[in-house]
Coordinates of C-alpha atoms and ligand atoms in Angstrom, one line a residue:
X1 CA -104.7 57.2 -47.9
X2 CA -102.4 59.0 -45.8
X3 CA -100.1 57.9 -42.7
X4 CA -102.5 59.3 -40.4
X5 CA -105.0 56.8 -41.2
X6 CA -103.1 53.8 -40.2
X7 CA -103.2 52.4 -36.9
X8 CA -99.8 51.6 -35.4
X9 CA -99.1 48.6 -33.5
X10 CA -95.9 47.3 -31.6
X11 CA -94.8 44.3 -29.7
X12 CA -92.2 43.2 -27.9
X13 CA -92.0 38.9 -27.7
X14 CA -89.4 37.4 -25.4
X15 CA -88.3 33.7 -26.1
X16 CA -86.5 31.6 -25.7
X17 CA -84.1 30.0 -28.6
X18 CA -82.0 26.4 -27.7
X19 CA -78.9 25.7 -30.1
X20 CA -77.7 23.1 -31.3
X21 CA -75.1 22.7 -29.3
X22 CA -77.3 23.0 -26.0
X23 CA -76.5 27.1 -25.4
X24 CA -79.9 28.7 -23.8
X25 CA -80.1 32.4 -25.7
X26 CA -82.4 35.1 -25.2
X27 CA -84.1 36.7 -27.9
X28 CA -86.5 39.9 -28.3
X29 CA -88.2 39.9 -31.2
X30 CA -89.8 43.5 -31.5
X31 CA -92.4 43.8 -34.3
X32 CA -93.7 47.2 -35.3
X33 CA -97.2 46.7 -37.7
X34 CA -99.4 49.4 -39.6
X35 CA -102.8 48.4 -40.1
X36 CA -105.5 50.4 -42.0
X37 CA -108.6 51.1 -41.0
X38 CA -110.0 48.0 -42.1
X39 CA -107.3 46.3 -39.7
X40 CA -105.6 44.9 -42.8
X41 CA -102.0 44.7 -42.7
X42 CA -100.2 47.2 -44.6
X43 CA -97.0 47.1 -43.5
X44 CA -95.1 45.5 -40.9
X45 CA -91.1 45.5 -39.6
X46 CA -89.8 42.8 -37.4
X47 CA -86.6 42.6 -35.5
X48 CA -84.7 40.4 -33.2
X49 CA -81.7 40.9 -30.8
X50 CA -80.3 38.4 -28.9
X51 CA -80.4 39.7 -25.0
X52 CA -79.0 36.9 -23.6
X53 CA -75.9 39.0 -22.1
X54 CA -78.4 41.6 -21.0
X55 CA -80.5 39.3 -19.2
X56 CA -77.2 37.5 -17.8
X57 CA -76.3 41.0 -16.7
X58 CA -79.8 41.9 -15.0
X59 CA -79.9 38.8 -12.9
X60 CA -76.1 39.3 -12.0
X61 CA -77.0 42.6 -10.5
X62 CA -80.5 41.7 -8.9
X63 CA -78.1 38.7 -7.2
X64 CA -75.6 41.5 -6.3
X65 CA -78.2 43.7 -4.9
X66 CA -80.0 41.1 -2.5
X67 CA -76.2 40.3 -1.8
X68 CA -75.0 43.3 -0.5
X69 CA -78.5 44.2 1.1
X70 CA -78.1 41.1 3.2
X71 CA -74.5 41.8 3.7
X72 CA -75.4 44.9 5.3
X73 CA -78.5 44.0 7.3
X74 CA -75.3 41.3 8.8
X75 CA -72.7 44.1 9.1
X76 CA -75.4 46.4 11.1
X77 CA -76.3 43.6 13.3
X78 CA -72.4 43.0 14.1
X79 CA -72.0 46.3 14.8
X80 CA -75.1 46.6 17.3
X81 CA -73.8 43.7 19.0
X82 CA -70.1 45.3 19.2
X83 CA -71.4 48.0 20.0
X84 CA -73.8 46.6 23.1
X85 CA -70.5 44.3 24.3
X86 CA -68.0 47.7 24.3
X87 CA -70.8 49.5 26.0
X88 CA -71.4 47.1 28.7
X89 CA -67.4 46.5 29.0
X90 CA -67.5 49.9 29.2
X91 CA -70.4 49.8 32.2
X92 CA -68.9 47.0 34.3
X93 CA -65.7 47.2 34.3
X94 CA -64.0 48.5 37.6
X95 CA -61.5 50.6 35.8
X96 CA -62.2 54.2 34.4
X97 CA -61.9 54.8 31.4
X98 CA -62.2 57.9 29.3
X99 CA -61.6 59.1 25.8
X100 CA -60.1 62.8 24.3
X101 CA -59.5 64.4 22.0
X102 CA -56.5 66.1 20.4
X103 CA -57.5 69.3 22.2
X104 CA -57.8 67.1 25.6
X105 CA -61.6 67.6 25.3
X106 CA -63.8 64.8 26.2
X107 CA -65.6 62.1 24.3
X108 CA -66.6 59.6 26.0
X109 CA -66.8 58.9 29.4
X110 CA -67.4 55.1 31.3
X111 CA -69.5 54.7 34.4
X112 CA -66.7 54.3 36.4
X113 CA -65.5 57.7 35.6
X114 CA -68.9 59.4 36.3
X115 CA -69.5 57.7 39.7
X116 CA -65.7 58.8 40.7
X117 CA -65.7 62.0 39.4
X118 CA -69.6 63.2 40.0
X119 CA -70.0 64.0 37.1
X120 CA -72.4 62.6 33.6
X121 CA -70.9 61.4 30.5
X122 CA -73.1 64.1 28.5
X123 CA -71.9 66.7 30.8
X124 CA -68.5 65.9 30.0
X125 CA -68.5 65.5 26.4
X126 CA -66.4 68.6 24.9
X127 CA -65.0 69.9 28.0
X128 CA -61.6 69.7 29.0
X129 CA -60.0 68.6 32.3
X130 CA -59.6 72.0 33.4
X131 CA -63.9 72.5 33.3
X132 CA -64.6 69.4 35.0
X133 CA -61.8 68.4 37.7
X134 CA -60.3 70.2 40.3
X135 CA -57.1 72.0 39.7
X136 CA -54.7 70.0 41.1
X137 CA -55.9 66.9 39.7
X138 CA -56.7 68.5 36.1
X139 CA -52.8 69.5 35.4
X140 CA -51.2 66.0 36.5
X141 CA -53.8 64.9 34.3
X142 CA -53.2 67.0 31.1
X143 CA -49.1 66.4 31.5
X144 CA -49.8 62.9 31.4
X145 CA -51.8 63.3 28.1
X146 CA -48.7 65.8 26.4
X147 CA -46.4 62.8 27.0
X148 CA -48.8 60.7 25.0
X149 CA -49.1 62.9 22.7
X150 CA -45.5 63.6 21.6
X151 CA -44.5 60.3 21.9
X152 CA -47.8 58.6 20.2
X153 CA -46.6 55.8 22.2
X154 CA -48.6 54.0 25.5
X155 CA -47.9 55.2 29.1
X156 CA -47.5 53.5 32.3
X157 CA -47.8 55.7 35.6
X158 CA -49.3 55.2 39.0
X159 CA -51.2 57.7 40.6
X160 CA -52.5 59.2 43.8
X161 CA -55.5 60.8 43.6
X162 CA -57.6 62.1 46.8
X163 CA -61.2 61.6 47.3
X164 CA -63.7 61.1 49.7
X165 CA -62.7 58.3 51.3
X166 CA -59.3 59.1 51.5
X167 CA -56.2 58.7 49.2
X168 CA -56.3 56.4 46.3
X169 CA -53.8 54.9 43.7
X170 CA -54.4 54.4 40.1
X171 CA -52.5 52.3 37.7
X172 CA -53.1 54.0 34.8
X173 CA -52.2 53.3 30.7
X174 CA -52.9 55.8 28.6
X175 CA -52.2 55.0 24.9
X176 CA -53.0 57.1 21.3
X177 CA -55.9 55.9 19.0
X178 CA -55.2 56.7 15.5
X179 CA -57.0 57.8 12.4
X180 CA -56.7 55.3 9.1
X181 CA -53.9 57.4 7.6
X182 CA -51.9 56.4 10.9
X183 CA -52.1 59.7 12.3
X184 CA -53.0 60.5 16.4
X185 CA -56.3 61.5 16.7
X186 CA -57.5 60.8 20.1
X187 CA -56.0 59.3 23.5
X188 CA -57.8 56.4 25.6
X189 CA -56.9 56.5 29.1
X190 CA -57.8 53.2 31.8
X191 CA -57.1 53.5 35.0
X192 CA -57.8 50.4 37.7
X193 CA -57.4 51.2 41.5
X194 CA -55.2 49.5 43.2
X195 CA -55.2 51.0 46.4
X196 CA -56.2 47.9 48.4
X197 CA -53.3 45.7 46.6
X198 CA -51.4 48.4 46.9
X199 CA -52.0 49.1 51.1
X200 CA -51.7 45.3 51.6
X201 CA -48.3 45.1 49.7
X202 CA -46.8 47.8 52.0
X203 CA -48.1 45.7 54.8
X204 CA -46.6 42.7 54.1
X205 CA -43.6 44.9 53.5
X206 CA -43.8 46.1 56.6
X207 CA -44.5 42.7 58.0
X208 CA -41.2 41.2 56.8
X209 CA -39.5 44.1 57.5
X210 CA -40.5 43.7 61.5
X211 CA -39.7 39.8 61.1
X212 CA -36.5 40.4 59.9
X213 CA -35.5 43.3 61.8
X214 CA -36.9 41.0 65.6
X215 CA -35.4 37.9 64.4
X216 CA -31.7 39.7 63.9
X217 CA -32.6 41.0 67.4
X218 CA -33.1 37.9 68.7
X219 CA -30.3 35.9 67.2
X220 CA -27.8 39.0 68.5
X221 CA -29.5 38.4 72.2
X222 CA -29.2 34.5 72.5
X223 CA -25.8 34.7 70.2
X224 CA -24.5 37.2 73.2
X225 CA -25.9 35.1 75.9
X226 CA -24.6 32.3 74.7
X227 CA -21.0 33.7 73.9
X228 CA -21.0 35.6 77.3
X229 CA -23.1 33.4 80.0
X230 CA -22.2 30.1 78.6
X231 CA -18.7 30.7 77.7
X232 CA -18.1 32.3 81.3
X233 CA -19.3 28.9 83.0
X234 CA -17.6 26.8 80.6
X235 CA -14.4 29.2 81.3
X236 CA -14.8 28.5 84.8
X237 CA -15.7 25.1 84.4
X238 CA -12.5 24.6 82.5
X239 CA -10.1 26.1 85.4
X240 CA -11.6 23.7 87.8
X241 CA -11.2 20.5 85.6
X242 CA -7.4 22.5 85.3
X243 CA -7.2 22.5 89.2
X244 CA -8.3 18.9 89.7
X245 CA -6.1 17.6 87.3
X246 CA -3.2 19.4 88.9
X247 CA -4.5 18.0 92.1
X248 CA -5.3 14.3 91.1
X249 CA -1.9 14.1 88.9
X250 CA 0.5 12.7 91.8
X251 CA -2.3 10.8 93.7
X252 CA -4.7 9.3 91.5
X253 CA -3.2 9.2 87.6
X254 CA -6.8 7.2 86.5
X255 CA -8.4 10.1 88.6
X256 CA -5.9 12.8 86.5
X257 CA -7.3 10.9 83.2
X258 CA -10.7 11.4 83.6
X259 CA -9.8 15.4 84.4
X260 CA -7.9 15.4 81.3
X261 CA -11.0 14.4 79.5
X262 CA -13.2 16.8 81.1
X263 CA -10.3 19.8 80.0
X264 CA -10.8 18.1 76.1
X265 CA -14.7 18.1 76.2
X266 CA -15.3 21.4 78.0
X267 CA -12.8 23.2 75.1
X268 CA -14.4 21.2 72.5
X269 CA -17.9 22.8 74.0
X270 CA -16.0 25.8 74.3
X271 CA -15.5 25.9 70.6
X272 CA -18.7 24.9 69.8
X273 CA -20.1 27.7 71.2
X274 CA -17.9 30.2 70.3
X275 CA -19.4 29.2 66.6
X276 CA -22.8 28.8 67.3
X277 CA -22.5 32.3 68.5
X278 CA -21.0 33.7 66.0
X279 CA -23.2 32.2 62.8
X280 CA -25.6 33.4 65.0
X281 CA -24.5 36.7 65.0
X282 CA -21.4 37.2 64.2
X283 CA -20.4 40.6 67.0
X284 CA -17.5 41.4 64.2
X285 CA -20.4 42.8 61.6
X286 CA -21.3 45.6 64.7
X287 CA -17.7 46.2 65.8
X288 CA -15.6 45.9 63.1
X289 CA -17.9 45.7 60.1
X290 CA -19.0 43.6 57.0
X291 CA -15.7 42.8 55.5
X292 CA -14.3 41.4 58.4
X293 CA -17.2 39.7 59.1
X294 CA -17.4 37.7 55.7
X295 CA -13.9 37.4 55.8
X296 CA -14.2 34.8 58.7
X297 CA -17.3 33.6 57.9
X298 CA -15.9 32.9 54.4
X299 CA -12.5 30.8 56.8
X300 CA -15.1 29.6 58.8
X301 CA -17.2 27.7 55.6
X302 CA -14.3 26.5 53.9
X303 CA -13.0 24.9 57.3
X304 CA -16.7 23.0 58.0
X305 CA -17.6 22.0 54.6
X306 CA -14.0 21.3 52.7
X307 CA -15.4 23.7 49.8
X308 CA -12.4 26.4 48.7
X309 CA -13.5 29.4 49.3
X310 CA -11.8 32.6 47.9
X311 CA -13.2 36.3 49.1
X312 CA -12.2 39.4 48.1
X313 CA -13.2 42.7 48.8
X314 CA -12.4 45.9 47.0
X315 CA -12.4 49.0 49.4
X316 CA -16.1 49.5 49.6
X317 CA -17.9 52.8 50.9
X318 CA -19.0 53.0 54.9
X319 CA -23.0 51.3 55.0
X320 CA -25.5 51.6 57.3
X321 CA -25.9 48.4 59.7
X322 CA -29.4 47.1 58.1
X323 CA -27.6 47.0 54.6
X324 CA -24.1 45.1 56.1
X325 CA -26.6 42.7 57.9
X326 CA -28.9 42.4 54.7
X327 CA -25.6 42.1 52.8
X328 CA -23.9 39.1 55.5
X329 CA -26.9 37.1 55.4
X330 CA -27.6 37.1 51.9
X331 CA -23.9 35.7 51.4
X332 CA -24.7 33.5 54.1
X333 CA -27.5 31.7 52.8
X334 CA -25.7 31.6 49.2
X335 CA -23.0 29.5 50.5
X336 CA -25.3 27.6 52.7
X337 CA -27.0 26.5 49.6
X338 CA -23.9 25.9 48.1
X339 CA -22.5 23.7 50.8
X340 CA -26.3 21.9 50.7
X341 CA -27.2 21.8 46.5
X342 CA -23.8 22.4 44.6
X343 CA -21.3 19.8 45.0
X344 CA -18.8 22.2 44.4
X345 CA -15.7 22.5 45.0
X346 CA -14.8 25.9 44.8
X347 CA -16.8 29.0 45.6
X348 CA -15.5 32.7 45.1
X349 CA -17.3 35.8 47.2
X350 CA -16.2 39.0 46.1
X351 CA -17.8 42.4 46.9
X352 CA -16.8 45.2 45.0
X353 CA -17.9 48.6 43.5
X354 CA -19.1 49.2 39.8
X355 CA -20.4 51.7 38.4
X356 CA -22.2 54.0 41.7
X357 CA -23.3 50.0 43.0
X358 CA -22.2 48.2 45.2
X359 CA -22.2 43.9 44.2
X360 CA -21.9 41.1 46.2
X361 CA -21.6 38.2 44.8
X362 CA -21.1 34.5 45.7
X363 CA -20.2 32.0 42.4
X364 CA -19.8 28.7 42.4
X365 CA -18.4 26.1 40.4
X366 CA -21.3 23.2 41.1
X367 CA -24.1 21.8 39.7
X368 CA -26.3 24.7 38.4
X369 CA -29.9 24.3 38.3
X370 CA -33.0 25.5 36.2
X371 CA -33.7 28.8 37.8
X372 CA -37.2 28.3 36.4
X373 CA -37.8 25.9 39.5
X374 CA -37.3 29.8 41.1
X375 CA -39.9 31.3 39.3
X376 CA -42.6 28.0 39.4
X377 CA -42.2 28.2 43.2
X378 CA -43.0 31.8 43.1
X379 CA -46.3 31.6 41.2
X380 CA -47.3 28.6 43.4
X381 CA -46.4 30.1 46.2
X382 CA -44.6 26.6 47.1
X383 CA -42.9 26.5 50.5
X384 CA -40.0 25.5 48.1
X385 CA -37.3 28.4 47.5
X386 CA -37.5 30.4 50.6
X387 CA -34.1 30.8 51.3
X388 CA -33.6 32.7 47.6
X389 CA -37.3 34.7 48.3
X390 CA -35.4 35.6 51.4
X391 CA -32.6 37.4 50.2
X392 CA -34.5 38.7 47.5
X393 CA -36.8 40.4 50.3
X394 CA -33.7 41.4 52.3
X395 CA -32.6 43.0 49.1
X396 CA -35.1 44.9 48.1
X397 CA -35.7 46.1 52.1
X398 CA -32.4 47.9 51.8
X399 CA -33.4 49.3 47.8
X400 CA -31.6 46.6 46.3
X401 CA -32.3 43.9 43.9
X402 CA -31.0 40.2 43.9
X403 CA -30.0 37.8 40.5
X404 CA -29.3 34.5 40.2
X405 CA -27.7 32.7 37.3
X406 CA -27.8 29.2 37.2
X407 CA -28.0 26.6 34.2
X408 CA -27.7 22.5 35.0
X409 CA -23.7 22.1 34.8
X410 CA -22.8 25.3 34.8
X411 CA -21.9 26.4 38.4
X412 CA -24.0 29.0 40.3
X413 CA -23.7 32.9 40.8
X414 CA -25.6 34.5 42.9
X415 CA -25.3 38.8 42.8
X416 CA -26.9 41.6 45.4
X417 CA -27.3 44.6 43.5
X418 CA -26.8 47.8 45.8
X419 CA -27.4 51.3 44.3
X420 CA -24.3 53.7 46.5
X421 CA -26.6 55.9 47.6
X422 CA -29.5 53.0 49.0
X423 CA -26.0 52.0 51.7
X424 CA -26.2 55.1 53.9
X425 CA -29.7 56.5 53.2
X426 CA -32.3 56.8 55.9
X427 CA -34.3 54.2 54.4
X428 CA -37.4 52.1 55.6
X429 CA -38.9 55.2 56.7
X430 CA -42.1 54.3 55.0
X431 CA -41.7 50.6 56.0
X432 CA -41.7 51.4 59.8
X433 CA -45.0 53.6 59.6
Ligands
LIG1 N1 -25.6 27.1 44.5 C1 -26.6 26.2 44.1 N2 -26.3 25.2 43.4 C2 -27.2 24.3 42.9 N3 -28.5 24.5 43.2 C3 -28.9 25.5 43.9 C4 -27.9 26.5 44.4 N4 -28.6 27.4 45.1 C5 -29.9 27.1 45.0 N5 -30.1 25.9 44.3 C6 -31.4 25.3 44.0 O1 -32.4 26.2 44.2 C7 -33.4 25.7 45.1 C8 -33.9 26.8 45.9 O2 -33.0 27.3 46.9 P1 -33.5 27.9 48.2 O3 -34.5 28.9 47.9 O4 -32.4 28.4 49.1 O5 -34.3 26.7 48.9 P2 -33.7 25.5 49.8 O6 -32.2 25.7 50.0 O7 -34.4 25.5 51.0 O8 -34.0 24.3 48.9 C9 -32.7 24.7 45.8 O9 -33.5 23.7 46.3 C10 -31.7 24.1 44.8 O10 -32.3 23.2 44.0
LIG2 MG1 -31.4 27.5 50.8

């Protein structure tokens, strides 16, 4: 009987095998049987190994598998949905917005871009500036993108860009993307028109600028009138009470009181007038110039309101009339609000030049405030704080800025900040239109 005879048979049994102590092992028993041709028996091997690990192991990685299958399925579904929200931001959005390369090729292209350029997004992708815009246009837009570039830092310009309708400005940020080893790979541009916020800021510019400009007209009119007309009649008034007094002093003395007391009130009005007039408009900032001017008015304040006032003025350049004006009634309202907020006692007004500026300022040693109440009256646009929007507008009408420091119990400084060159330049030229 050889080998060849036998029939071979093999099985593989799984069980299961409990301990004593409760641990659940796998086992394969795999049995290998020769039979002969009778289907006796002849010989047979059997083996078991405990698979218990292996099974663990199996079910670990099925687990793993479904795992990561559904984590994807969830990943891809994020990314549609990121994907659909950045394309409709993309879509709606007003501004246009565009995306290059290193080589200032395009990418990627919003609506807003295609609309204001005429052109498609698949056009677009892989050309430069150069293929797609006009000239002009194309090279303020590539020097923007070199600044990025170098810098791999975001940028802020404005721009004026002509089309169809006319000229247009852009408030554009253009800022580097990077690549994950931190590296600048591309450069995302947005840019938001704001021509109409833009036309109706130099109109109210040029609104406040006629205001202020008619209402120092006016005050110069009545203050002459006033000064002139007025203070001729009382003049004249005055050198009749004079003459009836002289005439009434032998023959009627109650008659020569009463004349007296005209004299007294028509001087009195006489004064009155004379400084009505000149708060008005004082004539010494035309003839003689803002010193002088703020010299008296600084006498003038310290006489009606019993605050010390100190001014002192360095030898400051020559200035154009609208900036002495600007700079008189800026000083003007600061001490008005000292004399009506500050319970000081003392107030110094010193205008001097630092630096290629020229500074007023006006500090005093009252009550302070929060100059957040400044700022919160701003964003409401409460009727609150006009006299400090003022100067600030009359400031920045002659190209200069105004601060104001102020803390509760710390006194009050107010400063107008003048560049040099902003006190004689032909300025407002674009404000008068
Ligand atoms: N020198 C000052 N001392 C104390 N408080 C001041 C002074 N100047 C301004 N303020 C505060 O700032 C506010 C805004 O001033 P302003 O714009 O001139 O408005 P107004 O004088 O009409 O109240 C004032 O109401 C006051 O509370
Ligand atoms: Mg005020």
């Amino acid at each position: 009987m050889n080998d060849r005879s036998l029939l071979k048979i093999s099985k593989d049994i799984p069980y299961r095998y409990v301990r004593k102590n409760g641990e659940v092992i796998d086992i394969l028993l795999s049995a290998i049987a020769d039979r002969d041709s009778d289907g006796r028996i002849v010989r047979s091997l059997a083996v078991s190994v405990d698979v218990t690990e292996q099974k663990q192991a199996e079910k670990a990685l099925r687990r793993a598998k479904e795992e990561l299958s559904r984590y994807s399925k969830e990943l891809e579904r994020k990314v549609q949905l990121r994907t659909k929200e950045i394309g409709d931001i993309l879509r709606y959005t007003p501004a246009v917005i565009y995306i290059k390369d290193l080589t200032g090729r395009y990418m990627l292209v919003n609506s807003r871009f295609e609309e204001l350029f005429g052109v498609q997004n698949e056009a677009v992708r892989g050309k430069t500036d150069t293929e797609i815009l006009p000239q002009p246009v194309a090279a303020q837009f590539q020097a923007g993108d070199a600044a990025v570039f170098e810098s791999a830092a975001p940028v802020q310009v404005e721009k004026r860009i002509v089309q169809n309708d006319g000229l247009h400005t852009y408030l554009t940020v253009k800022f580097p993307l990077f690549d994950e080893t931190g590296k600048v790979r591309r450069l995302c541009g947005i840019a938001t028109d704001i021509t109409a916020a833009k036309k109706a800021q130099d109109k109210l510019r040029r609104l406040s600028a006629s205001i202020i400009t008619n209402q120092e007209k006016e005050r110069a009119v009545i203050s002459r009138e006033l000064h002139d007309e007025l203070g001729q009649v009382l003049t004249a008034l005055r050198m009749d009470a004079v003459w009836l007094l002289e005439r009434l002093k032998a023959a009627d003395p109650m008659g020569a009181e009463r004349a007296r007391d005209m004299c007294r009130l028509i001087d009195g009005t006489i004064q009155d007038v004379r400084s009505l007039a000149f708060r008005l408009r004082p004539g010494i900032l035309d003839d003689l110039g803002l010193v002088d001017a703020l010299e008296l008015y600084t006498s003038d304040f310290e006489r009606r309101t019993g605050v010390t006032c100190l001014f002192d003025a360095a030898s400051i350049p020559k200035m154009d009339d609208t900036v002495a004006t600007a700079a008189y009634r800026i000083a003007q309202e600061a001490l008005t609000n000292v004399a009506r907020h500050a319970r000081a006692a003392k107030v110094e007004v010193r205008l001097q030049q630092v630096d290629g500026r020229l500074i007023l300022s006006v500090e005093d040693d009252g009550r302070g405030f929060p100059v957040s109440v400044l700022d919160a009256a701003e964003t409401l646009g409460a009727a609150e704080a006009l006299g400090v929007a003022g100067m600030r507008e009359r400031a920045s009408l002659v190209g200069g800025h105004l601060e104001v420091y102020s803390r509760p119990g710390e006194g009050t400084r107010v400063r107008l900040i003048l560049p040099v060159q902003a006190l004689t330049l032909e300025r407002n030229t674009e404000v008068k239109s």
